[in-house]
Amino acid sequence: GENVEQHPSTLSVQEGDSAVIKCTYSDSASNYFPWYKQELGKRPQLIIDIRSNVGEKKDQRIAVTLNKTAKHFSLHITETQPEDSAVYFCAAYVYGSGNTGKLIFGQGTTLQVKP
Amino acid sequence: GAVVSQHPSWVICKSGTSVKIECRSLDFQATTMFWYRQFPKQSLMLMATSNEGSKATYEQGVEKDKFLINHASLTLSTLTVTSAHPEDSSFYICSARVGGGGNQPQHFGDGTRLSIL
């Protein structure tokens, strides 16, 4: 069935360093890949997304890359700050019959940025 | 833009009570809304897809008679946990999809923390 694998499960970096989180997906028909940031007890917030017609997208300190051939995509955070500490989820959109498509989420990565 | 409001944020009630959770898209129309359940330190587990004007689509293993979903308008979906028991205690989050296409952003509500005594 559809599956999204996310690594690492935890990541600790020093403030100012870069952080990279990687995901792989199984459904070759997936064409939409969002990333969410969730702080403790709060809602997941969409931070960046990418569609399959591009290989990379940047938004200030955040970038996402997509390799459709290998079926993997990555989140890159540069110049990390303590407020970047949170759980990050990747997701891949999977099409179903009619309007039954859905997002399949990765297991999550707990990012800790040490000041 | 794309604000999703979920209410209530916290519910504590006795076993056997039915609990209704509302999910509203405040500044956009949402043909499709989603209901998730999240256990501590775990990922988001999709329970069902709520489609305006039609029956919800439930994921495998989710009891449709236990978790009633109604999507009566383009801005409101409700989840009712019927005869809740302690094992139903969890964090329930809704999301709404912007636009009609599948590859469009989904935005989440603040979630409802349900505690059944």
CSV table of C-alpha atoms in Angstrom, one decimal:
chain,number,residue,atom,x,y,z
A,1,GLY,CA,0.0,0.0,0.0
A,2,GLU,CA,0.9,3.7,0.1
A,3,ASN,CA,3.8,4.5,2.4
A,4,VAL,CA,6.0,7.4,3.3
A,5,GLU,CA,9.2,6.8,5.2
A,6,GLN,CA,10.8,9.7,7.1
A,7,HIS,CA,14.3,9.9,8.6
A,8,PRO,CA,15.8,10.7,11.0
A,9,SER,CA,13.2,10.4,13.8
A,10,THR,CA,15.2,12.8,15.9
A,11,LEU,CA,17.8,15.5,14.9
A,12,SER,CA,19.8,17.7,17.1
A,13,VAL,CA,21.8,20.6,15.7
A,14,GLN,CA,23.7,23.6,16.9
A,15,GLU,CA,22.1,27.0,16.3
A,16,GLY,CA,23.3,28.3,13.0
A,17,ASP,CA,23.9,24.9,11.5
A,18,SER,CA,21.8,23.3,8.7
A,19,ALA,CA,19.3,20.5,9.2
A,20,VAL,CA,18.1,18.0,6.6
A,21,ILE,CA,15.2,15.7,6.8
A,22,LYS,CA,14.6,13.0,4.2
A,23,CYS,CA,11.5,11.2,3.0
A,24,THR,CA,10.7,8.5,0.5
A,25,TYR,CA,7.4,7.6,-1.0
A,26,SER,CA,6.0,4.5,-2.6
A,27,ASP,CA,3.3,5.7,-5.0
A,28,SER,CA,4.9,6.9,-8.3
A,29,ALA,CA,1.7,8.7,-9.2
A,30,SER,CA,2.1,11.1,-6.2
A,31,ASN,CA,2.6,14.7,-7.4
A,32,TYR,CA,2.2,16.9,-4.3
A,33,PHE,CA,4.5,16.9,-1.3
A,34,PRO,CA,3.9,19.3,1.6
A,35,TRP,CA,6.0,19.7,4.8
A,36,TYR,CA,4.4,20.6,8.1
A,37,LYS,CA,5.9,21.9,11.3
A,38,GLN,CA,4.1,21.0,14.6
A,39,GLU,CA,5.0,22.6,17.9
A,40,LEU,CA,4.0,20.8,21.1
A,41,GLY,CA,0.2,20.7,21.5
A,42,LYS,CA,-0.4,22.8,18.5
A,43,ARG,CA,-1.7,22.4,14.9
A,44,PRO,CA,0.5,21.3,12.1
A,45,GLN,CA,1.5,24.3,10.0
A,46,LEU,CA,2.2,24.1,6.3
A,47,ILE,CA,5.7,25.5,5.9
A,48,ILE,CA,6.5,24.6,2.3
A,49,ASP,CA,5.3,22.4,-0.5
A,50,ILE,CA,6.4,21.2,-3.9
A,51,ARG,CA,4.8,19.7,-6.9
A,52,SER,CA,6.3,17.2,-9.2
A,53,ASN,CA,6.8,19.6,-12.1
A,54,VAL,CA,9.8,21.2,-10.2
A,55,GLY,CA,12.8,19.8,-8.6
A,56,GLU,CA,13.5,22.4,-5.9
A,57,LYS,CA,11.7,25.2,-4.1
A,58,LYS,CA,13.0,27.8,-1.7
A,59,ASP,CA,11.4,30.1,0.8
A,60,GLN,CA,14.0,32.1,2.8
A,61,ARG,CA,15.8,29.6,5.1
A,62,ILE,CA,13.7,26.7,4.0
A,63,ALA,CA,14.1,24.6,0.8
A,64,VAL,CA,12.6,21.4,-0.5
A,65,THR,CA,14.1,19.2,-3.2
A,66,LEU,CA,12.3,16.4,-5.1
A,67,ASN,CA,13.8,13.5,-7.0
A,68,LYS,CA,10.9,11.8,-8.8
A,69,THR,CA,13.0,9.1,-10.2
A,70,ALA,CA,14.2,8.0,-6.8
A,71,LYS,CA,10.9,8.8,-5.2
A,72,HIS,CA,12.4,10.9,-2.4
A,73,PHE,CA,12.2,14.5,-1.2
A,74,SER,CA,14.0,16.4,1.4
A,75,LEU,CA,13.6,19.5,3.6
A,76,HIS,CA,16.6,21.7,4.2
A,77,ILE,CA,16.7,24.3,6.9
A,78,THR,CA,19.7,26.7,6.9
A,79,GLU,CA,20.9,28.9,9.7
A,80,THR,CA,18.8,27.1,12.2
A,81,GLN,CA,17.4,29.0,15.2
A,82,PRO,CA,16.0,27.8,18.5
A,83,GLU,CA,12.5,28.6,17.3
A,84,ASP,CA,12.9,26.0,14.5
A,85,SER,CA,12.7,23.4,17.2
A,86,ALA,CA,9.5,21.3,16.6
A,87,VAL,CA,8.3,18.1,15.0
A,88,TYR,CA,8.4,18.1,11.2
A,89,PHE,CA,6.2,15.9,9.0
A,90,CYS,CA,6.5,15.2,5.4
A,91,ALA,CA,3.6,14.0,3.3
A,92,ALA,CA,2.8,12.7,-0.1
A,93,TYR,CA,-0.6,13.1,-1.9
A,94,VAL,CA,-2.0,9.8,-3.1
A,95,TYR,CA,-4.8,9.7,-5.6
A,96,GLY,CA,-7.8,7.4,-5.1
A,97,SER,CA,-11.0,6.8,-7.1
A,98,GLY,CA,-13.2,9.9,-7.6
A,99,ASN,CA,-12.3,12.5,-5.0
A,100,THR,CA,-10.9,10.1,-2.4
A,101,GLY,CA,-7.3,11.3,-2.6
A,102,LYS,CA,-5.4,11.8,0.7
A,103,LEU,CA,-2.1,12.8,2.2
A,104,ILE,CA,0.1,10.1,3.6
A,105,PHE,CA,2.3,11.4,6.4
A,106,GLY,CA,5.7,10.4,7.4
A,107,GLN,CA,6.5,9.3,11.0
A,108,GLY,CA,7.8,12.8,11.9
A,109,THR,CA,11.2,14.2,12.9
A,110,THR,CA,11.8,15.9,16.2
A,111,LEU,CA,14.2,18.7,15.5
A,112,GLN,CA,16.1,20.3,18.5
A,113,VAL,CA,18.2,23.4,17.8
A,114,LYS,CA,20.6,24.0,20.7
A,115,PRO,CA,21.4,27.7,21.4
B,1,GLY,CA,-5.9,33.5,4.5
B,2,ALA,CA,-6.8,29.8,4.7
B,3,VAL,CA,-7.8,29.7,8.4
B,4,VAL,CA,-9.4,26.6,9.9
B,5,SER,CA,-11.2,26.9,13.2
B,6,GLN,CA,-11.8,23.8,15.4
B,7,HIS,CA,-14.0,23.7,18.5
B,8,PRO,CA,-13.9,22.8,21.3
B,9,SER,CA,-10.2,22.7,22.0
B,10,TRP,CA,-10.5,20.6,25.1
B,11,VAL,CA,-13.1,18.1,26.3
B,12,ILE,CA,-13.2,16.1,29.5
B,13,CYS,CA,-16.3,13.9,29.9
B,14,LYS,CA,-17.5,10.7,31.4
B,15,SER,CA,-17.5,7.3,29.7
B,16,GLY,CA,-20.6,6.8,27.6
B,17,THR,CA,-21.0,10.4,26.6
B,18,SER,CA,-21.1,11.5,22.9
B,19,VAL,CA,-18.9,14.3,21.9
B,20,LYS,CA,-19.3,16.6,18.9
B,21,ILE,CA,-16.3,18.4,17.4
B,22,GLU,CA,-16.7,21.2,14.8
B,23,CYS,CA,-14.3,22.2,12.0
B,24,ARG,CA,-14.9,25.4,10.1
B,25,SER,CA,-13.1,26.9,7.2
B,26,LEU,CA,-13.3,30.6,8.0
B,27,ASP,CA,-12.2,32.4,4.8
B,28,PHE,CA,-12.5,29.8,2.1
B,29,GLN,CA,-14.9,27.1,1.0
B,30,ALA,CA,-13.8,23.5,1.5
B,31,THR,CA,-15.4,20.8,-0.5
B,32,THR,CA,-13.2,18.3,1.3
B,33,MET,CA,-12.2,18.2,4.9
B,34,PHE,CA,-10.2,15.5,6.7
B,35,TRP,CA,-10.3,14.1,10.2
B,36,TYR,CA,-7.1,12.9,11.9
B,37,ARG,CA,-6.3,11.3,15.2
B,38,GLN,CA,-2.9,11.8,16.8
B,39,PHE,CA,-1.4,9.9,19.7
B,40,PRO,CA,1.4,11.4,21.8
B,41,LYS,CA,4.7,11.5,19.9
B,42,GLN,CA,3.1,9.8,16.8
B,43,SER,CA,2.2,10.9,13.3
B,44,LEU,CA,-1.2,12.0,12.0
B,45,MET,CA,-3.5,9.1,11.3
B,46,LEU,CA,-6.3,9.8,8.8
B,47,MET,CA,-9.6,8.6,10.1
B,48,ALA,CA,-11.9,9.8,7.3
B,49,THR,CA,-12.4,12.1,4.5
B,50,SER,CA,-15.5,14.4,4.7
B,51,ASN,CA,-17.1,15.4,1.4
B,52,GLU,CA,-19.7,18.2,1.3
B,53,GLY,CA,-23.1,16.8,0.4
B,54,SER,CA,-22.1,13.2,0.4
B,55,LYS,CA,-21.2,10.4,2.8
B,56,ALA,CA,-17.8,10.4,4.4
B,57,THR,CA,-15.1,8.0,3.3
B,58,TYR,CA,-13.6,6.1,6.3
B,59,GLU,CA,-10.2,4.6,6.5
B,60,GLN,CA,-9.8,0.9,7.1
B,61,GLY,CA,-10.3,0.0,10.7
B,62,VAL,CA,-12.3,3.2,11.6
B,63,GLU,CA,-15.8,2.4,12.8
B,64,LYS,CA,-18.2,4.7,10.9
B,65,ASP,CA,-21.0,4.2,13.5
B,66,LYS,CA,-18.6,5.2,16.3
B,67,PHE,CA,-17.2,8.3,14.5
B,68,LEU,CA,-20.1,10.0,12.8
B,69,ILE,CA,-19.1,12.7,10.3
B,70,ASN,CA,-21.4,15.3,8.8
B,71,HIS,CA,-20.4,17.8,6.1
B,72,ALA,CA,-23.5,19.9,5.7
B,73,SER,CA,-22.0,23.0,4.1
B,74,LEU,CA,-18.9,24.1,2.3
B,75,THR,CA,-17.5,25.6,5.5
B,76,LEU,CA,-18.5,23.1,8.2
B,77,SER,CA,-17.7,19.5,9.0
B,78,THR,CA,-18.5,17.8,12.3
B,79,LEU,CA,-17.2,14.7,14.0
B,80,THR,CA,-19.2,13.0,16.7
B,81,VAL,CA,-17.6,10.4,18.9
B,82,THR,CA,-20.5,8.3,20.0
B,83,SER,CA,-20.6,6.6,23.4
B,84,ALA,CA,-17.0,7.6,24.0
B,85,HIS,CA,-14.8,5.3,26.2
B,86,PRO,CA,-11.3,5.9,27.7
B,87,GLU,CA,-9.6,4.3,24.7
B,88,ASP,CA,-11.1,7.1,22.5
B,89,SER,CA,-9.0,9.6,24.4
B,90,SER,CA,-6.7,11.3,21.9
B,91,PHE,CA,-5.9,14.5,20.0
B,92,TYR,CA,-8.3,14.9,17.1
B,93,ILE,CA,-7.4,17.3,14.3
B,94,CYS,CA,-9.3,18.4,11.2
B,95,SER,CA,-8.0,19.9,8.1
B,96,ALA,CA,-9.6,21.6,5.1
B,97,ARG,CA,-8.3,21.5,1.5
B,98,VAL,CA,-8.1,24.7,-0.4
B,99,GLY,CA,-9.6,24.4,-3.9
B,100,GLY,CA,-11.1,21.3,-5.6
B,101,GLY,CA,-7.9,19.6,-6.8
B,102,GLY,CA,-6.1,16.9,-4.9
B,103,ASN,CA,-2.7,18.5,-5.1
B,104,GLN,CA,-3.8,21.6,-3.2
B,105,PRO,CA,-2.7,22.7,0.3
B,106,GLN,CA,-4.4,21.4,3.4
B,107,HIS,CA,-4.7,23.6,6.5
B,108,PHE,CA,-5.2,22.3,9.9
B,109,GLY,CA,-7.4,23.3,12.8
B,110,ASP,CA,-6.0,23.7,16.4
B,111,GLY,CA,-7.1,20.3,17.3
B,112,THR,CA,-9.4,18.9,20.1
B,113,ARG,CA,-7.9,17.1,23.1
B,114,LEU,CA,-10.5,14.6,24.2
B,115,SER,CA,-10.2,13.0,27.6
B,116,ILE,CA,-12.7,10.3,28.6
B,117,LEU,CA,-12.8,9.4,32.3
